[in-house]
Backbone as CSV, one residue per row, in Angstrom:
resi,resn,N_x,N_y,N_z,CA_x,CA_y,CA_z,C_x,C_y,C_z
1,MET,151.853,117.134,76.664,153.320,117.079,77.308,154.083,118.096,76.346
2,LEU,154.650,119.166,77.098,155.380,120.284,76.514,156.846,120.025,76.591
3,LEU,157.530,120.087,75.432,158.861,119.870,75.554,159.744,120.659,74.678
4,ALA,160.944,120.713,74.603,161.760,121.675,73.934,161.974,121.301,72.523
5,ASN,162.663,120.264,72.164,162.992,119.923,70.745,163.409,118.506,70.833
6,PRO,163.348,117.690,69.856,163.818,116.384,69.836,165.270,116.205,69.617
7,GLY,165.860,115.452,70.109,167.308,115.269,70.185,167.762,114.896,68.830
8,ARG,169.043,114.454,68.654,169.484,114.139,67.466,170.342,113.106,67.489
9,SER,170.128,112.061,66.500,171.034,110.790,66.693,171.621,110.573,65.238
10,VAL,172.815,109.907,65.130,173.453,109.326,63.908,172.473,108.588,63.308
11,GLU,171.353,108.020,63.973,170.522,106.996,63.276,169.320,107.665,62.645
12,ASP,169.240,108.868,62.945,168.040,109.546,62.390,167.898,109.395,60.864
13,GLN,168.888,109.645,60.241,168.838,109.501,58.714,168.247,108.306,58.282
14,ALA,168.717,107.249,58.788,168.211,105.775,58.432,166.773,105.746,58.956
15,VAL,166.194,106.100,60.046,165.111,105.879,60.531,164.241,106.655,59.747
16,TYR,164.264,108.056,59.215,163.421,108.788,58.231,163.543,108.280,56.930
17,ALA,164.528,107.354,56.587,164.631,106.915,55.242,163.773,105.906,55.047
18,ARG,163.443,105.070,56.099,162.298,103.883,55.955,161.106,104.551,55.499
19,ARG,160.334,103.602,54.619,159.359,103.846,53.769,158.207,104.194,54.880
20,GLY,157.425,105.312,54.486,156.251,105.771,55.319,156.738,106.512,56.486
21,ILE,158.005,106.849,56.933,158.272,107.307,58.369,158.108,108.797,57.928
22,THR,158.801,109.480,57.291,158.928,110.876,56.851,157.487,111.371,56.842
23,GLU,156.530,110.541,55.910,155.214,111.030,55.566,154.498,110.922,56.984
24,ARG,154.721,110.235,57.866,154.015,110.033,58.877,154.307,111.108,59.893
25,ALA,155.434,111.435,60.103,156.185,112.286,60.958,155.576,113.591,60.365
26,LEU,155.615,114.138,59.018,155.138,115.135,58.496,153.461,115.308,58.816
27,ALA,152.867,114.381,58.691,151.287,114.483,58.698,150.965,114.594,60.387
28,ASN,151.926,114.066,61.084,151.750,114.470,62.468,151.994,115.822,63.003
29,ALA,152.961,116.293,62.396,153.339,117.696,62.581,152.270,118.733,62.053
30,ALA,151.606,118.056,61.084,150.531,119.174,60.525,149.231,118.850,61.100
31,SER,148.872,117.846,61.820,147.584,117.441,62.166,146.961,118.640,63.018
32,THR,145.866,119.152,63.020,145.050,120.138,63.546,144.894,119.683,65.127
33,ASP,144.667,118.514,65.193,144.558,118.043,66.541,145.356,116.988,67.359
34,GLY,146.276,116.851,66.510,147.270,115.821,66.859,146.937,114.447,66.334
35,MET,147.793,113.365,66.305,147.709,112.044,65.816,148.602,111.169,66.685
36,PRO,148.151,109.801,66.510,149.110,109.144,67.416,150.592,109.089,66.997
37,MET,151.435,109.124,68.180,152.763,109.497,68.214,153.229,108.382,67.488
38,HIS,154.093,108.414,66.231,154.658,107.626,65.321,155.668,106.655,66.123
39,TYR,156.619,107.214,66.933,157.409,106.532,67.644,156.846,105.199,68.472
40,LEU,155.753,105.192,68.742,155.083,104.514,69.873,154.146,103.669,69.014
41,ASP,153.762,103.930,67.848,153.066,103.084,66.937,153.559,101.737,66.589
42,PRO,153.052,100.537,67.124,153.572,99.234,67.103,153.752,98.867,65.491
43,ALA,152.870,99.511,64.788,152.674,98.993,63.381,153.896,99.307,62.579
44,LEU,154.604,100.527,63.221,155.714,101.122,62.435,157.088,100.380,62.701
45,GLY,157.125,99.621,63.705,158.299,99.057,64.228,159.388,99.940,64.453
46,LEU,159.189,101.147,65.235,160.141,102.059,65.452,160.711,102.005,67.078
47,GLU,160.484,100.583,67.773,160.644,100.515,69.054,162.159,100.757,69.418
48,THR,163.140,100.163,68.459,164.563,100.079,68.736,165.131,101.447,68.229
49,THR,164.514,102.405,67.641,165.260,103.514,67.266,165.571,104.511,68.474
50,PRO,166.395,105.523,68.064,166.473,106.263,69.220,165.247,107.052,69.852
51,GLY,164.311,107.421,68.903,163.351,108.100,69.215,162.366,107.041,69.953
52,GLY,162.213,106.085,69.463,161.284,104.851,70.149,161.825,104.516,71.310
53,ARG,163.055,104.473,71.654,163.486,104.194,73.080,163.440,105.204,73.791
54,TRP,163.686,106.442,73.328,163.436,107.529,74.172,161.911,107.782,74.750
55,TRP,161.085,107.615,73.748,159.659,107.909,74.266,159.141,106.705,75.127
56,ARG,159.820,105.266,74.854,159.416,104.233,75.753,159.894,104.660,77.148
57,ARG,161.141,105.015,77.208,161.641,105.542,78.513,160.834,106.658,79.316
58,THR,160.473,107.637,78.494,159.677,108.702,78.887,158.311,108.394,79.425
59,LEU,157.627,107.437,78.654,156.297,107.417,78.936,156.178,105.840,79.862
60,GLY,157.178,105.420,80.039,157.378,103.990,80.737,156.703,103.965,82.309
61,GLY,156.695,105.015,82.751,155.916,105.015,84.100,154.278,105.006,83.895
62,LEU,153.782,105.297,82.837,152.454,105.360,82.569,152.066,104.005,82.123
63,ARG,153.245,102.960,81.868,152.950,101.539,81.741,152.206,100.801,83.083
64,SER,152.672,101.372,84.155,152.224,100.851,85.364,150.905,100.922,85.537
65,LEU,150.142,101.849,84.672,148.900,102.264,84.855,148.016,101.069,84.033
66,GLY,148.727,100.439,83.417,148.215,99.174,82.503,147.955,99.609,81.004
67,TYR,148.412,100.698,80.705,148.311,101.037,79.084,149.534,100.446,78.250
68,THR,149.185,100.087,77.254,150.382,99.644,76.088,150.993,100.898,75.606
69,TYR,151.869,100.696,75.078,152.587,101.962,74.130,151.668,102.317,73.215
70,GLY,150.949,101.435,72.549,150.177,101.643,71.409,148.917,102.606,72.030
71,GLN,148.176,102.304,73.038,147.468,103.196,73.855,147.833,104.596,73.937
72,LEU,149.176,104.334,74.806,149.566,105.781,74.860,149.835,106.598,73.921
73,ALA,150.200,106.190,72.639,150.438,106.916,71.472,149.458,107.699,70.984
74,ALA,148.047,107.336,71.437,146.686,107.721,71.038,146.405,108.918,72.094
75,ARG,146.877,108.595,73.172,146.346,109.340,74.509,147.368,110.480,74.910
76,VAL,148.405,110.478,74.533,149.415,111.681,74.928,149.736,112.506,73.736
77,LEU,149.758,113.720,73.938,149.830,114.675,72.750,151.078,115.445,73.215
78,ALA,152.138,115.339,72.497,153.661,115.914,72.886,153.735,117.116,71.785
79,VAL,154.146,118.227,72.316,154.354,119.451,71.453,155.695,119.863,71.720
80,GLN,156.385,119.982,70.864,157.792,120.613,70.645,157.694,122.058,70.866
81,PHE,158.642,122.595,71.544,158.667,124.075,71.391,159.057,124.340,69.934
82,HIS,160.117,123.883,69.618,160.522,123.627,67.996,160.760,122.216,67.756
83,GLY,160.114,121.720,66.741,160.145,120.239,66.458,161.516,120.021,65.561
84,TYR,162.579,120.622,65.454,163.670,120.216,64.603,164.699,119.562,65.481
85,HIS,165.171,118.522,65.043,166.157,117.776,65.895,167.487,118.562,66.024
86,ALA,167.884,118.542,67.182,169.142,119.143,67.539,169.800,118.298,68.401
87,GLU,171.287,118.506,68.499,172.064,117.963,69.604,171.698,118.775,71.061
88,ALA,171.399,119.857,70.929,171.443,120.554,72.295,170.112,121.510,72.079
89,TRP,169.378,122.010,73.311,168.433,122.923,73.245,168.989,124.350,73.020
90,LYS,168.367,125.171,72.207,168.887,126.366,72.053,167.453,127.116,71.342
91,PRO,167.104,128.224,71.955,165.827,128.597,71.546,166.175,129.649,70.169
92,LEU,165.353,129.645,69.443,165.556,130.297,67.968,165.232,131.801,68.141
93,PRO,165.881,132.665,67.463,165.708,134.134,67.477,164.529,134.662,66.893
94,ILE,163.521,133.812,66.432,162.455,134.038,65.767,161.492,133.093,65.830
95,THR,160.128,133.311,65.622,159.009,132.278,65.824,158.692,131.683,64.565
96,LEU,158.924,130.593,64.248,158.658,129.714,63.067,157.071,129.488,62.926
97,PRO,156.595,129.294,61.716,155.219,128.918,61.532,154.895,127.711,62.168
98,SER,155.822,126.661,61.962,155.402,125.472,62.866,155.302,125.578,64.425
99,GLN,155.781,126.556,64.889,155.941,126.833,66.247,154.654,127.529,66.678
100,ARG,153.871,128.439,65.579,152.865,128.905,65.917,151.657,127.805,65.995
101,HIS,151.757,126.810,65.143,150.863,125.692,65.000,150.969,124.861,66.522
102,GLY,152.044,124.752,66.886,152.106,124.049,68.269,151.456,124.857,69.359
103,PHE,151.608,126.130,69.299,151.077,126.944,70.098,149.544,127.117,70.248
104,ARG,149.066,126.872,68.864,147.556,126.784,68.788,147.177,125.457,69.624
105,LEU,148.021,124.279,69.250,147.437,123.008,69.854,147.292,123.305,71.300
106,VAL,148.369,123.859,71.863,148.427,124.193,73.233,147.270,124.893,73.917
107,ARG,146.817,126.006,73.025,145.815,126.738,73.649,144.647,126.153,73.480
108,LYS,144.406,125.290,72.487,143.277,124.442,72.332,143.100,123.408,73.459
109,ALA,144.283,122.863,73.931,144.276,121.827,75.235,143.715,122.633,76.428
110,ILE,144.217,123.941,76.418,143.747,124.581,77.690,142.278,124.865,77.592
111,GLU,141.828,125.367,76.500,140.275,125.513,76.253,139.489,124.376,76.559
112,ARG,140.024,123.072,76.161,139.289,121.765,76.688,139.608,121.453,78.010
113,ASP,140.322,122.122,78.631,140.675,121.753,80.150,141.731,120.639,80.545
114,ALA,142.456,120.406,79.318,143.369,119.275,79.381,144.444,119.195,80.488
115,VAL,144.844,118.178,80.911,146.153,118.312,81.821,147.340,118.516,80.823
116,ILE,148.062,119.411,81.205,149.317,119.696,80.295,150.390,119.782,81.425
117,VAL,151.429,118.850,80.959,152.633,118.677,81.678,153.925,119.528,81.144
118,LEU,154.398,120.416,81.488,155.486,121.362,81.156,156.814,120.732,81.815
119,THR,157.447,120.060,80.707,158.650,119.242,81.209,160.102,120.090,80.824
120,ARG,159.978,120.914,79.825,161.075,121.685,79.257,160.881,122.973,78.826
121,ALA,161.952,123.736,78.689,161.715,125.307,78.086,160.543,126.075,78.671
122,SER,160.465,125.879,79.919,159.402,126.406,80.668,159.234,127.960,80.221
123,ALA,160.330,128.740,80.351,160.218,130.321,80.411,159.809,130.491,78.881
124,GLN,160.336,130.009,77.870,159.623,129.895,76.550,158.342,129.687,76.259
125,TRP,157.859,128.602,76.841,156.612,128.052,76.713,155.565,129.240,77.474
126,LEU,155.892,129.656,78.674,155.156,130.686,79.099,155.273,132.024,78.454
127,VAL,156.094,132.550,77.782,156.029,133.717,76.958,155.037,133.300,75.778
128,ALA,155.389,132.336,75.020,154.701,131.962,73.906,153.130,131.616,73.976
129,VAL,152.704,130.919,75.095,151.511,130.801,75.509,151.228,131.332,77.003
130,PRO,150.940,132.479,76.972,150.881,133.082,78.443,149.738,132.476,79.085
131,GLN,148.632,131.898,78.491,147.509,131.325,79.276,148.036,130.224,79.991
132,LEU,148.997,129.563,79.926,149.660,128.405,80.488,149.795,128.947,82.051
133,ALA,150.311,129.948,82.267,150.507,130.351,83.603,149.434,130.285,84.699
134,ASP,148.184,130.465,84.234,147.063,130.362,84.904,146.154,129.080,84.740
135,HIS,146.568,128.197,83.999,145.703,127.027,83.684,145.640,126.022,84.982
136,ARG,144.637,125.792,85.472,144.491,124.860,86.670,144.985,123.622,86.608
137,HIS,145.321,123.031,85.279,145.761,121.622,85.116,147.264,121.772,84.632
138,LEU,147.854,122.765,84.752,149.268,122.773,84.458,150.141,122.121,85.525
139,LEU,150.965,120.950,85.123,151.775,120.353,86.009,153.341,120.464,85.413
140,ARG,154.126,120.310,86.465,155.595,120.410,86.070,156.136,119.326,86.685
141,THR,157.380,118.725,85.831,157.950,117.435,86.163,158.983,118.086,87.415
142,ASN,159.397,117.147,88.247,160.197,117.490,89.401,161.673,117.953,88.748
143,SER,161.803,117.211,87.822,163.330,117.553,87.166,163.206,117.933,85.789
144,THR,163.859,119.294,85.352,163.863,119.665,84.021,164.593,118.826,83.046
145,ARG,165.646,118.161,83.637,166.496,117.228,82.866,165.901,116.086,82.573
146,ASN,164.751,115.471,83.229,164.374,114.214,83.061,162.598,114.579,82.814
147,PRO,162.270,114.399,81.551,160.814,114.757,81.212,159.850,113.333,81.501
148,ALA,160.182,112.418,82.034,159.626,111.039,82.179,158.489,111.394,83.022
149,LEU,157.368,110.766,82.649,155.894,111.069,83.155,155.790,109.781,84.237
150,SER,155.909,110.059,85.396,156.015,108.829,86.367,155.647,109.398,87.787
151,ASP,155.211,108.388,88.743,154.775,108.988,90.031,155.964,109.563,90.954
152,ARG,157.090,109.258,90.424,158.382,109.654,90.950,158.741,111.326,90.420
153,ASN,158.377,111.566,89.277,158.814,112.593,88.739,157.653,113.610,88.686
154,LEU,156.393,113.454,89.141,155.301,114.155,89.321,154.968,114.085,90.799
155,SER,154.669,115.400,91.410,154.007,115.061,92.564,152.807,114.449,92.763
156,HIS,152.376,113.990,94.057,151.452,113.097,94.021,150.175,113.281,93.302
157,GLU,149.760,114.839,93.705,148.552,115.451,93.011,148.596,115.314,91.379
158,GLY,149.819,115.752,90.911,150.077,115.758,89.568,149.968,114.431,88.971
159,TRP,150.494,113.233,89.503,150.326,111.947,88.975,149.028,111.766,89.131
160,GLU,148.125,111.975,89.995,146.690,111.487,90.181,145.878,112.156,89.102
161,LYS,146.299,113.416,88.579,145.690,114.185,87.462,146.137,113.573,86.306
162,VAL,147.181,113.101,86.102,147.492,112.358,84.693,146.883,110.981,84.790
163,ARG,146.861,110.177,85.684,146.123,109.107,86.047,144.582,109.257,85.480
164,ARG,144.014,110.121,85.983,142.458,110.403,85.636,142.293,110.908,84.260
165,ALA,143.314,111.587,83.755,143.268,112.385,82.342,143.371,111.214,81.353
166,LEU,144.077,110.012,81.610,144.405,108.915,80.719,142.982,107.971,80.338
167,ARG,142.154,108.173,81.493,141.121,107.175,81.538,140.260,107.391,80.288
C-alpha cells in the first residue's frame, strides 16, 4: 500500500512518549522487509490513538474478509512516500535516505509480483519507482482522498486481487 505521508495530530507526542512505541516505529522504518504495523498490533494498545483509528478505518473493509487487525498488521505493508508526520502533503525538494529505503521496498514488492495499491502521491511514486507503471498488479483506489481498502474503493477486479493476495 503506497501512501504520501502520515498525518499529524496533537496527540502524537503523547503516543510516541509511551514506552517502546518510538523504538518499534524506528525498527519498522528500518526493517529490510517490513514488519507488523505497530498501530494495528493489539499488544501495543494503540487502537484509540489517531494513527490506530486511521489504520482501522483505512483497513476496515478488509475485516469483511474475516481478518483481525492483528492479522492485517502482518499482511499489509504500507510505504509512505516520506514517513514524516505533517499536517498536509507536500513533496520535498530532495530525496531523503529514508525515501530511498521505501523505494527499495517497493521495487522488492514488484520483483516478487506483489499486489500494490497506489493510494496517494501517484505522480511522485511513478517518478521515484518507474517500474510501477508497468507492474501488472498495480491497483489504484477510486478516490485519492480516501485510501481505504474496500470493495467500494477498488474496482471489482482490484478487490479480488487484494482478497487473493491476503490468503
